[in-house]
mmCIF file of C-alpha atoms in Angstrom:
data_model
loop_
_atom_site.group_PDB
_atom_site.id
_atom_site.type_symbol
_atom_site.label_atom_id
_atom_site.label_comp_id
_atom_site.label_asym_id
_atom_site.label_seq_id
_atom_site.Cartn_x
_atom_site.Cartn_y
_atom_site.Cartn_z
ATOM 1 C CA MET Q 1 -0.001 -0.004 -0.028
ATOM 2 C CA ASN Q 2 1.361 3.332 -1.025
ATOM 3 C CA ALA Q 3 1.015 5.792 1.883
ATOM 4 C CA THR Q 4 0.969 8.753 -0.365
ATOM 5 C CA ARG Q 5 -1.919 7.363 -2.525
ATOM 6 C CA ARG Q 6 -3.805 6.529 0.659
ATOM 7 C CA LEU Q 7 -3.421 9.849 2.114
ATOM 8 C CA THR Q 8 -4.406 11.503 -1.132
ATOM 9 C CA TYR Q 9 -7.589 9.408 -1.423
ATOM 10 C CA LEU Q 10 -8.556 9.977 2.258
ATOM 11 C CA SER Q 11 -8.061 13.745 1.681
ATOM 12 C CA LEU Q 12 -10.226 13.760 -1.425
ATOM 13 C CA LEU Q 13 -13.042 11.948 0.412
ATOM 14 C CA THR Q 14 -12.571 14.425 3.228
ATOM 15 C CA ALA Q 15 -12.865 17.372 0.863
ATOM 16 C CA ILE Q 16 -15.864 15.898 -0.828
ATOM 17 C CA SER Q 17 -17.558 15.378 2.546
ATOM 18 C CA LEU Q 18 -16.634 18.958 3.742
ATOM 19 C CA SER Q 19 -18.113 20.335 0.465
ATOM 20 C CA LEU Q 20 -21.286 18.581 0.960
ATOM 21 C CA PHE Q 21 -21.500 19.740 4.474
ATOM 22 C CA VAL Q 22 -20.989 23.402 3.409
ATOM 23 C CA LEU Q 23 -23.465 23.065 0.457
ATOM 24 C CA GLU Q 24 -26.102 21.730 2.915
ATOM 25 C CA GLY Q 25 -25.617 24.620 5.100
ATOM 26 C CA MET Q 26 -26.555 26.781 2.105
ATOM 27 C CA LEU Q 27 -29.675 24.857 1.326
ATOM 28 C CA PRO Q 28 -33.024 26.180 2.908
ATOM 29 C CA VAL Q 29 -34.846 23.301 4.435
ATOM 30 C CA PRO Q 30 -37.748 24.719 6.049
ATOM 31 C CA PHE Q 31 -39.677 21.417 6.590
ATOM 32 C CA LEU Q 32 -37.010 19.817 8.951
ATOM 33 C CA ALA Q 33 -37.179 20.530 12.811
ATOM 34 C CA PRO Q 34 -34.462 22.823 14.385
ATOM 35 C CA GLY Q 35 -31.218 20.735 14.733
ATOM 36 C CA ALA Q 36 -32.180 18.418 11.856
ATOM 37 C CA LYS Q 37 -30.331 18.166 8.604
ATOM 38 C CA LEU Q 38 -30.263 16.258 5.416
ATOM 39 C CA GLY Q 39 -26.864 14.684 6.300
ATOM 40 C CA LEU Q 40 -25.360 15.007 2.853
ATOM 41 C CA ALA Q 41 -21.810 14.392 4.110
ATOM 42 C CA ASN Q 42 -23.082 11.038 5.464
ATOM 43 C CA ILE Q 43 -23.022 9.784 1.762
ATOM 44 C CA VAL Q 44 -19.245 10.010 1.898
ATOM 45 C CA THR Q 45 -19.105 8.553 5.413
ATOM 46 C CA VAL Q 46 -21.156 5.510 4.476
ATOM 47 C CA PHE Q 47 -19.234 5.035 1.148
ATOM 48 C CA ALA Q 48 -16.016 5.158 3.272
ATOM 49 C CA LEU Q 49 -17.304 2.726 5.874
ATOM 50 C CA TYR Q 50 -18.255 0.099 3.014
ATOM 51 C CA THR Q 51 -15.143 0.614 0.918
ATOM 52 C CA LEU Q 52 -12.286 1.369 3.295
ATOM 53 C CA SER Q 53 -10.979 0.196 6.602
ATOM 54 C CA ALA Q 54 -12.926 1.291 9.732
ATOM 55 C CA ARG Q 55 -9.835 3.340 10.781
ATOM 56 C CA ASP Q 56 -9.706 5.181 7.400
ATOM 57 C CA ALA Q 57 -13.460 5.803 7.434
ATOM 58 C CA LEU Q 58 -13.248 7.158 11.028
ATOM 59 C CA ALA Q 59 -10.422 9.440 9.959
ATOM 60 C CA VAL Q 60 -12.449 10.887 7.228
ATOM 61 C CA ILE Q 61 -15.255 11.677 9.650
ATOM 62 C CA LEU Q 62 -13.047 13.189 12.304
ATOM 63 C CA VAL Q 63 -11.092 15.373 9.811
ATOM 64 C CA ARG Q 64 -14.259 16.644 8.396
ATOM 65 C CA ILE Q 65 -15.850 17.509 11.718
ATOM 66 C CA VAL Q 66 -12.714 19.416 12.845
ATOM 67 C CA LEU Q 67 -12.333 21.346 9.689
ATOM 68 C CA ALA Q 68 -16.006 22.164 9.492
ATOM 69 C CA SER Q 69 -16.007 23.480 13.115
ATOM 70 C CA LEU Q 70 -12.865 25.504 12.286
ATOM 71 C CA PHE Q 71 -14.540 27.102 9.306
ATOM 72 C CA GLY Q 72 -17.832 28.104 10.945
ATOM 73 C CA GLY Q 73 -18.750 26.510 14.143
ATOM 74 C CA GLY Q 74 -16.431 26.804 17.049
ATOM 75 C CA PRO Q 75 -15.966 24.512 20.023
ATOM 76 C CA THR Q 76 -19.617 23.927 20.829
ATOM 77 C CA VAL Q 77 -20.430 22.988 17.434
ATOM 78 C CA MET Q 78 -17.379 20.677 17.328
ATOM 79 C CA LEU Q 79 -18.676 19.050 20.618
ATOM 80 C CA TYR Q 80 -22.163 18.277 19.170
ATOM 81 C CA SER Q 81 -20.732 17.137 15.869
ATOM 82 C CA LEU Q 82 -18.168 14.738 17.523
ATOM 83 C CA ALA Q 83 -20.749 13.325 19.800
ATOM 84 C CA GLY Q 84 -23.210 12.833 16.963
ATOM 85 C CA GLY Q 85 -20.598 11.677 14.435
ATOM 86 C CA LEU Q 86 -18.781 9.220 16.652
ATOM 87 C CA LEU Q 87 -22.003 7.533 18.007
ATOM 88 C CA SER Q 88 -23.305 7.397 14.539
ATOM 89 C CA PHE Q 89 -20.110 5.781 13.132
ATOM 90 C CA LEU Q 90 -20.132 3.320 16.138
ATOM 91 C CA GLY Q 91 -23.555 2.247 15.459
ATOM 92 C CA MET Q 92 -23.166 1.946 11.736
ATOM 93 C CA TYR Q 93 -19.905 -0.030 12.127
ATOM 94 C CA ALA Q 94 -21.682 -2.354 14.598
ATOM 95 C CA LEU Q 95 -24.595 -2.912 12.357
ATOM 96 C CA LYS Q 96 -22.415 -3.400 9.287
ATOM 97 C CA LYS Q 97 -20.424 -5.980 11.263
ATOM 98 C CA ALA Q 98 -23.471 -7.757 12.603
ATOM 99 C CA GLY Q 99 -24.660 -8.021 8.956
ATOM 100 C CA SER Q 100 -21.691 -10.144 8.115
ATOM 101 C CA PHE Q 101 -22.715 -12.923 10.504
ATOM 102 C CA SER Q 102 -23.038 -16.617 9.529
ATOM 103 C CA LEU Q 103 -26.038 -18.923 10.022
ATOM 104 C CA PRO Q 104 -25.671 -22.561 10.840
ATOM 105 C CA ALA Q 105 -24.839 -24.986 8.167
ATOM 106 C CA GLY Q 106 -22.684 -22.306 6.367
ATOM 107 C CA LYS Q 107 -25.583 -20.188 5.038
ATOM 108 C CA ALA Q 108 -24.536 -16.479 5.036
ATOM 109 C CA GLY Q 109 -26.876 -14.117 6.978
ATOM 110 C CA SER Q 110 -28.456 -11.313 4.880
ATOM 111 C CA GLY Q 111 -27.812 -8.894 7.555
ATOM 112 C CA PHE Q 112 -28.597 -5.172 7.169
ATOM 113 C CA SER Q 113 -28.448 -3.238 3.963
ATOM 114 C CA LEU Q 114 -26.251 -0.191 3.329
ATOM 115 C CA PRO Q 115 -29.429 2.035 3.385
ATOM 116 C CA ALA Q 116 -30.590 0.497 6.757
ATOM 117 C CA VAL Q 117 -27.033 0.891 8.260
ATOM 118 C CA SER Q 118 -27.164 4.563 7.106
ATOM 119 C CA ALA Q 119 -30.665 5.113 8.509
ATOM 120 C CA ALA Q 120 -29.451 3.919 11.965
ATOM 121 C CA GLY Q 121 -26.528 6.235 11.467
ATOM 122 C CA GLY Q 122 -28.923 9.160 11.170
ATOM 123 C CA PHE Q 123 -30.862 8.129 14.197
ATOM 124 C CA PHE Q 124 -27.580 7.687 16.331
ATOM 125 C CA HIS Q 125 -26.284 10.959 15.241
ATOM 126 C CA HIS Q 126 -29.328 12.765 16.733
ATOM 127 C CA VAL Q 127 -28.948 10.594 19.968
ATOM 128 C CA GLY Q 128 -25.333 11.651 20.259
ATOM 129 C CA GLN Q 129 -26.167 15.219 19.793
ATOM 130 C CA LEU Q 130 -28.965 15.089 22.350
ATOM 131 C CA LEU Q 131 -26.638 13.322 24.815
ATOM 132 C CA ALA Q 132 -24.088 16.013 24.401
ATOM 133 C CA ALA Q 133 -26.792 18.644 25.000
ATOM 134 C CA ILE Q 134 -27.858 16.799 28.162
ATOM 135 C CA ALA Q 135 -24.365 16.684 29.379
ATOM 136 C CA MET Q 136 -23.949 20.405 28.779
ATOM 137 C CA THR Q 137 -27.123 21.675 30.192
ATOM 138 C CA GLY Q 138 -27.983 19.100 32.845
ATOM 139 C CA THR Q 139 -31.654 18.812 31.336
ATOM 140 C CA PRO Q 140 -32.433 15.142 30.757
ATOM 141 C CA SER Q 141 -35.713 16.117 29.356
ATOM 142 C CA LEU Q 142 -34.042 17.149 26.034
ATOM 143 C CA LEU Q 143 -34.210 13.499 25.168
ATOM 144 C CA THR Q 144 -37.832 13.822 24.408
ATOM 145 C CA TYR Q 145 -36.944 15.732 21.361
ATOM 146 C CA LEU Q 146 -35.764 12.397 19.948
ATOM 147 C CA ALA Q 147 -39.337 11.756 19.222
ATOM 148 C CA ILE Q 148 -39.030 14.411 16.539
ATOM 149 C CA LEU Q 149 -35.451 14.131 15.471
ATOM 150 C CA GLY Q 150 -35.349 10.319 15.574
ATOM 151 C CA PRO Q 151 -37.805 9.748 12.517
ATOM 152 C CA ILE Q 152 -36.160 12.591 10.592
ATOM 153 C CA GLY Q 153 -32.668 11.041 11.178
ATOM 154 C CA LEU Q 154 -34.013 7.710 10.028
ATOM 155 C CA ALA Q 155 -35.456 9.167 6.863
ATOM 156 C CA THR Q 156 -32.550 11.295 5.885
ATOM 157 C CA GLY Q 157 -30.283 8.590 6.643
ATOM 158 C CA LEU Q 158 -32.260 6.242 4.447
ATOM 159 C CA VAL Q 159 -32.027 8.554 1.564
ATOM 160 C CA THR Q 160 -28.298 9.323 1.943
ATOM 161 C CA GLY Q 161 -27.867 5.455 2.174
ATOM 162 C CA PHE Q 162 -29.689 4.797 -1.144
ATOM 163 C CA VAL Q 163 -27.274 7.383 -2.720
ATOM 164 C CA ALA Q 164 -24.245 5.873 -1.110
ATOM 165 C CA ALA Q 165 -25.459 2.365 -2.174
ATOM 166 C CA SER Q 166 -25.818 3.621 -5.735
ATOM 167 C CA ILE Q 167 -22.418 4.981 -5.819
ATOM 168 C CA CYS Q 168 -20.785 1.760 -4.335
ATOM 169 C CA LYS Q 169 -22.568 -0.135 -7.190
ATOM 170 C CA LYS Q 170 -21.371 2.212 -9.913
ATOM 171 C CA LEU Q 171 -17.592 2.487 -8.841
ATOM 172 C CA PRO Q 172 -15.705 -0.689 -8.970
ATOM 173 C CA GLN Q 173 -13.617 -1.622 -6.137
ATOM 174 C CA SER Q 174 -10.488 -0.858 -8.215
ATOM 175 C CA THR Q 175 -11.281 2.842 -7.620
ATOM 176 C CA VAL Q 176 -9.805 2.525 -4.137
ATOM 177 C CA PRO Q 177 -6.185 3.182 -4.932
ATOM 178 C CA TYR Q 178 -4.819 1.115 -2.076
#
């Protein structure tokens, strides 16, 4: 594995993810609840999770969160983004791994589809952000907002998952340069 090619590829994915994050910030989305977003950067996250190692996918997420926070968020935004991004990643990684189990007699389990894993990631992202808000404010009742954010995260995660699945199907594995 060529370290320069790997770093270049991860940097490219991070730049695409950051660009989608910035683009999303410019889109008026009046029908979503406060705190909810489309999660366009999650397209790159799920793509990375399914085509790269977990370590490399996590690196793309973390660098994007840090850069996005430096460009226009600050420490509070970084805290919420890290809490949501890390819990989302851990949940998606666990579900992806759970989907690769084997049944008795050697039959492979169908597991969870990429869109389903992405939908769970959208849900976990909101859980992480609400847990960060509870830790910062000491107000456990904020978790009731999950009744609104949860379904939105599932729906937007499902949509971004279908987009990521489509990209994974179109791009041959040989496009990963390492």
